Amino acid sequence: MSELGGRFALGTVQLGMKYGIANREGQPNEAIAREIVESAWMEGVRFFDTAAAYGESEAVLGRALSVLPGREEARVISKIKSEDCRNEDTILDGVQSSLERLGIDGLWGLLLHDEDLLGSWDAILPVLVECRRRGWVKHFGVSVYSPGRAVEALHCAQLSAVQIPMNALDRRFLENGFVQSAAERGINVFVRSVLLQGLLLMEAGDLPDRLRYAESEISAFRGFCRTHAIEPLEFALSFVRDRAPDATLVMGAELPRQLGESLSVLRDAPARPQLYKEWESMSPLPRERVVNPAHWPNIGIA
């Protein structure tokens, strides 16, 4: 696997449904979706992130992977719906259904899609172990929103993967030490929301009315980028890449060119540790209702 392939996972929620506050293209058609997956593959990307709750994402991804040379190298991570975690049978059925939609024999990773299910981890764990015994799953873990739940996950038996949100605004998982602790424990960390659903690429004046309350944070970020003559995309991606050096960044695209731009930045943008330090020192942690899409009015799934 190339170095880029190990640091980047193609997020595929956009391939299965309209997603993202800055999404102007809508859900890509099947041909564009396949082109996005193929482009990522040709760049060396082998991680793909999806979920049973992402509309048609699993099925679209499965069809796109099926025609790729060496597709057995794909490392697919999916997430199981909370309603499918009622008991052993529903979990097994849910995982098997995901595999059928994806057209693969096993997942690299299976994550609980609801962080509150960590409270039932000990009850769910035997079923996850059974999934691994059957060859359906290699790693299992959880996708979280809150820093507290992320720290809790570090103490869950046999958990080996956690997905967190993190971006230049949302540094809570750095501040509470989770990123460093996870690396020390050998936990696989996947970082989503790197661009905050595209919010970091918008001018404050272009925010939709329902997110006008985020103007101050977005204005500060964009102003900092202008002051230092750096493109917002480059600063946002390189910040997470370098501040969480052991993590894999999960990012999606509605168009192949968007994917190409992101991969180019991740591969070629220089590290700017002094700039990151300056940004963190002058930028207080924002309100959770800004950085957590679960608190946005009329949000989509994340």
PDB file of C-alpha atoms in Angstrom, residues 91 120-132 140 156-159:
ATOM      1  CA  ILE A  91     -26.215  -8.006  14.475  1.00  0.00           C
ATOM      2  CA  SER A 120     -23.424  -2.153  25.966  1.00  0.00           C
ATOM      3  CA  TRP A 121     -19.988  -3.059  24.623  1.00  0.00           C
ATOM      4  CA  ASP A 122     -19.517  -6.091  26.881  1.00  0.00           C
ATOM      5  CA  ALA A 123     -22.836  -7.523  25.694  1.00  0.00           C
ATOM      6  CA  ILE A 124     -22.125  -6.821  22.011  1.00  0.00           C
ATOM      7  CA  LEU A 125     -18.489  -7.975  22.054  1.00  0.00           C
ATOM      8  CA  PRO A 126     -19.174 -11.750  21.860  1.00  0.00           C
ATOM      9  CA  VAL A 127     -21.134 -11.224  18.635  1.00  0.00           C
ATOM     10  CA  LEU A 128     -18.352  -9.112  17.147  1.00  0.00           C
ATOM     11  CA  VAL A 129     -15.866 -11.833  18.054  1.00  0.00           C
ATOM     12  CA  GLU A 130     -18.123 -14.346  16.326  1.00  0.00           C
ATOM     13  CA  CYS A 131     -18.141 -12.131  13.214  1.00  0.00           C
ATOM     14  CA  ARG A 132     -14.368 -12.181  13.283  1.00  0.00           C
ATOM     15  CA  PHE A 140     -14.168  -3.631  15.226  1.00  0.00           C
ATOM     16  CA  CYS A 156     -13.153  -1.386  25.656  1.00  0.00           C
ATOM     17  CA  ALA A 157     -11.856  -4.936  25.365  1.00  0.00           C
ATOM     18  CA  GLN A 158     -10.591  -5.938  21.897  1.00  0.00           C
ATOM     19  CA  LEU A 159     -11.651  -2.628  20.330  1.00  0.00           C
TER      20      LEU A 159
END
